[in-house]
XYZ file of C-alpha atoms in Angstrom:
304
model
C 0.164 -0.210 0.072
C 2.896 2.216 0.984
C 4.397 1.823 -2.273
C 0.945 2.397 -4.603
C 0.845 5.426 -2.471
C 4.569 6.989 -3.220
C 3.749 5.887 -7.124
C 1.002 7.619 -7.698
C 0.976 11.012 -4.811
C 3.100 12.993 -6.930
C 1.367 12.856 -10.008
C -1.563 13.383 -8.509
C -0.618 16.748 -6.553
C 1.318 18.017 -9.581
C -1.397 19.570 -11.199
C -2.836 21.489 -7.896
C 0.719 22.413 -7.258
C 1.244 23.624 -10.796
C -2.129 26.087 -10.707
C -0.292 27.345 -6.905
C 2.490 27.860 -8.942
C 1.035 29.655 -11.467
C -2.035 31.155 -10.135
C -0.706 32.847 -6.441
C 2.814 31.484 -5.606
C 4.420 33.502 -9.072
C 1.458 36.281 -9.035
C 2.649 37.103 -5.515
C 6.216 37.147 -6.095
C 6.106 39.031 -9.039
C 3.900 41.972 -7.771
C 6.029 41.880 -3.933
C 8.635 43.070 -6.171
C 6.115 46.085 -8.579
C 5.996 47.238 -5.742
C 8.990 48.661 -5.313
C 9.111 49.969 -9.108
C 7.297 52.253 -10.877
C 4.729 49.937 -13.054
C 1.898 51.495 -14.810
C -0.170 48.141 -15.265
C 1.673 47.850 -19.043
C 5.413 50.361 -19.112
C 8.002 51.109 -15.914
C 8.235 55.059 -15.130
C 11.489 56.317 -13.701
C 12.568 59.000 -10.978
C 13.021 61.128 -14.003
C 9.155 60.326 -15.526
C 10.336 58.743 -18.241
C 9.561 54.700 -19.707
C 12.026 52.940 -18.620
C 13.081 49.391 -17.661
C 11.878 47.608 -14.080
C 14.955 47.589 -12.855
C 15.656 51.216 -13.806
C 12.741 51.908 -11.986
C 13.427 50.575 -8.976
C 11.973 53.634 -6.184
C 12.699 51.237 -3.173
C 10.307 52.137 -0.080
C 9.327 55.435 -1.924
C 5.631 53.135 -2.958
C 5.275 52.233 0.800
C 5.376 56.117 2.228
C 3.074 57.064 -1.018
C 0.824 54.157 0.269
C 0.878 55.608 4.139
C 0.694 59.335 3.550
C -2.499 58.259 1.805
C -5.888 59.622 3.717
C -8.072 57.785 1.737
C -5.518 54.364 2.136
C -5.214 54.880 6.068
C -8.833 55.741 6.662
C -10.058 52.671 4.883
C -7.925 50.378 6.737
C -8.756 52.353 10.079
C -12.574 51.241 8.792
C -11.590 47.747 8.072
C -10.149 47.380 11.140
C -13.367 49.003 13.065
C -16.110 46.243 10.518
C -13.509 43.115 11.397
C -13.631 43.295 15.115
C -17.706 43.620 15.162
C -18.274 41.104 12.204
C -16.125 38.921 14.214
C -18.285 38.716 16.988
C -21.472 39.145 15.416
C -20.991 36.605 13.342
C -19.383 34.084 16.367
C -22.933 34.468 17.995
C -25.329 34.319 15.393
C -23.525 31.167 14.090
C -22.674 29.385 17.183
C -26.402 30.216 18.421
C -28.477 28.718 15.007
C -25.818 25.811 15.526
C -27.603 25.040 18.806
C -30.892 25.458 17.729
C -30.025 23.076 14.851
C -28.663 20.826 17.353
C -31.404 20.667 19.596
C -34.023 20.122 16.970
C -34.996 16.863 16.548
C -36.547 16.713 13.270
C -35.861 18.243 9.968
C -32.615 19.111 11.225
C -31.677 18.948 6.957
C -34.081 21.879 6.017
C -32.537 23.713 9.126
C -29.560 23.757 7.681
C -30.047 24.498 3.816
C -31.842 27.114 4.380
C -29.063 28.692 6.797
C -26.829 28.071 4.502
C -28.285 28.922 1.290
C -27.127 32.735 1.692
C -23.909 31.122 1.785
C -23.700 30.432 -2.455
C -24.600 34.134 -3.030
C -21.737 35.895 -5.278
C -20.319 39.506 -3.978
C -21.692 41.399 -6.286
C -25.393 40.052 -6.023
C -25.691 39.312 -2.691
C -24.592 43.662 -2.318
C -26.968 44.844 -4.897
C -30.173 42.636 -3.383
C -28.811 44.057 0.106
C -28.891 48.032 -1.551
C -32.537 47.680 -2.511
C -33.702 46.724 0.841
C -31.452 48.849 2.528
C -32.997 51.779 0.244
C -36.201 50.546 -0.718
C -37.673 48.981 1.917
C -35.814 50.752 4.342
C -36.648 53.803 3.541
C -40.173 52.671 3.278
C -40.028 51.279 6.860
C -38.424 54.508 8.938
C -39.594 57.225 6.459
C -42.887 56.393 5.610
C -42.408 56.708 1.728
C -44.864 55.752 -0.591
C -44.078 54.609 -4.718
C -40.681 55.845 -5.826
C -38.530 56.435 -2.439
C -37.042 59.953 -2.831
C -35.132 59.101 0.310
C -32.685 56.645 -0.503
C -31.560 54.972 3.106
C -28.163 53.793 3.120
C -26.949 57.272 1.228
C -29.003 58.859 3.573
C -27.650 57.161 6.476
C -23.691 57.382 5.418
C -24.249 61.417 4.797
C -25.006 61.659 7.709
C -22.432 59.268 9.119
C -20.132 57.764 7.646
C -20.078 54.680 10.375
C -23.669 53.886 9.180
C -22.398 52.264 6.428
C -20.240 49.721 8.823
C -23.251 48.401 10.426
C -25.080 48.114 6.700
C -22.410 45.753 5.418
C -22.017 44.321 9.066
C -25.390 43.311 9.178
C -24.688 41.961 4.865
C -22.141 39.931 6.479
C -23.617 38.151 9.271
C -26.416 36.946 7.098
C -24.070 35.705 4.424
C -21.780 34.149 6.690
C -23.188 32.853 9.663
C -24.709 29.685 7.753
C -21.262 28.238 6.678
C -19.825 28.560 10.264
C -22.359 27.506 11.564
C -21.692 23.942 9.841
C -18.286 24.106 11.089
C -19.727 24.616 14.851
C -22.333 22.066 14.180
C -19.494 19.278 13.183
C -18.026 21.085 16.306
C -20.773 19.896 18.671
C -21.320 16.726 17.219
C -18.466 15.389 18.709
C -19.007 17.046 22.278
C -20.023 13.026 23.605
C -22.756 13.328 25.888
C -21.021 11.142 28.664
C -19.938 14.825 29.918
C -23.080 16.798 30.221
C -24.621 13.501 31.838
C -21.175 13.740 34.471
C -22.550 17.459 35.000
C -26.072 16.831 35.253
C -24.833 14.302 37.966
C -22.922 16.973 39.349
C -25.867 19.484 40.051
C -24.376 21.728 36.920
C -27.093 23.545 35.574
C -27.396 24.731 31.232
C -24.852 28.005 31.719
C -22.123 25.758 33.254
C -22.513 23.275 30.973
C -21.787 26.143 28.361
C -19.545 27.363 29.688
C -17.668 24.817 31.574
C -17.835 21.863 28.579
C -19.326 23.163 25.598
C -16.875 26.140 25.288
C -13.574 24.764 25.820
C -14.775 21.810 23.363
C -15.152 23.879 20.967
C -11.884 25.745 20.496
C -10.804 24.023 17.484
C -14.218 24.808 15.662
C -13.577 28.136 16.952
C -9.747 28.565 15.956
C -10.856 27.485 12.173
C -14.208 29.820 12.397
C -12.506 32.825 13.521
C -9.498 32.450 10.849
C -12.150 31.845 7.700
C -14.379 35.346 9.393
C -10.478 37.546 9.831
C -9.919 36.833 6.221
C -13.260 37.092 4.503
C -14.320 40.170 6.163
C -10.349 42.007 5.351
C -10.492 40.619 1.740
C -14.660 41.819 0.954
C -14.467 43.551 -2.065
C -17.910 42.982 -4.070
C -20.079 43.651 -1.540
C -18.850 46.822 -0.378
C -18.521 48.421 -3.881
C -22.343 46.871 -4.881
C -23.432 49.397 -1.548
C -21.406 52.588 -1.898
C -21.492 52.578 -6.134
C -17.568 52.042 -5.892
C -17.484 55.760 -4.157
C -13.979 56.763 -4.056
C -14.347 58.548 -0.865
C -12.233 56.712 1.786
C -14.411 56.776 5.018
C -16.729 54.674 2.491
C -14.175 51.901 1.585
C -12.757 48.848 3.212
C -8.989 48.449 2.641
C -9.726 45.964 0.079
C -11.470 48.308 -2.168
C -9.182 50.762 -1.815
C -6.443 49.027 -3.875
C -8.925 48.970 -6.709
C -9.579 52.976 -6.475
C -5.851 53.250 -6.367
C -5.306 51.963 -10.212
C -8.608 53.387 -11.444
C -7.983 56.712 -9.963
C -3.968 57.835 -11.204
C -3.221 54.607 -12.872
C -0.240 53.483 -10.553
C 0.121 50.010 -10.068
C 2.767 50.447 -7.666
C 1.438 52.092 -4.925
C -1.471 49.520 -5.545
C 0.700 46.872 -4.952
C 3.113 48.736 -2.332
C -0.760 48.809 -0.342
C -1.586 45.003 -1.269
C 1.558 44.052 0.150
C 0.865 46.233 3.474
C -2.631 44.573 3.641
C -1.246 41.306 2.873
C 1.376 41.508 5.932
C -1.072 43.156 8.039
C -3.619 40.404 7.770
C -1.043 37.395 8.045
C -0.697 38.468 11.170
C -3.355 38.932 12.737
C -4.435 35.188 11.454
C -1.495 33.554 12.959
C -1.537 35.846 16.419
C -5.072 34.724 16.917
C -4.400 31.143 15.247
C -1.619 30.399 17.771
C -3.709 31.692 20.596
C -6.727 29.935 20.045
C -4.352 26.612 19.214
C -2.951 27.118 22.407
C -6.212 27.113 24.335
C -6.831 23.809 22.727
C -3.685 22.352 24.257
C -4.947 23.366 27.495
C -8.554 22.045 27.255
C -6.795 18.797 26.576
């Protein structure tokens, strides 16, 4: 069996590795190189303002310094951090509540799982436009009492009054989409918890809250590790939904960090600065993701 495994391992792995190399790794390395140059998408611009080759257009850390100087990038990055913190909390609370509800239902469990999971199948732009319609029409009618053609657009109105209101609009949409997928992970974790623990706790006189915080939460630590990582990465990389809700507005306070990279290219065509922003963005997201994974992994070890 081991000889057969060794014989066919590389032939089966090679296509996936080739795709990863061509689509992910090589473009990532090239992107890092471009972040240090005056790349303009189809040509390179040197320090003298003339078209030149990539090595003569090497700018060092100038693109990174320019990225930090952009108010739109700083404000959008802060906006993304605030949104991600709130989303991680909200998605986990809703997903865990859904998992506990589904786990407690004896019949028609599959129907509830499928219903909660369905929003995750929608594409980013379609989801954004659906919720744009809901915010701009249904919310407006309920809150402002307008009939027929609605002159007041709820999302635009609330954003103009307070830009942070957009954050909660995206948060509602993100929780609605992501919670079903995270619920599946939590239901799997709940299924792996033996009933013996709860029976022993009942014999010792533990109530429902004590069982939840002393048994369920500690035993779900592996699921928390996965869910936290997925929600963090998804929220930081959220793009299509933000574009749909803001109509690709160029104001930094209305954009998540991923959208700033696109707007930087669209407004001045300076792909070098956009690549520098992407590298900064990647390093921050990687650092946060690795930190939370290490911390939660440590909790798993303590609970064993």
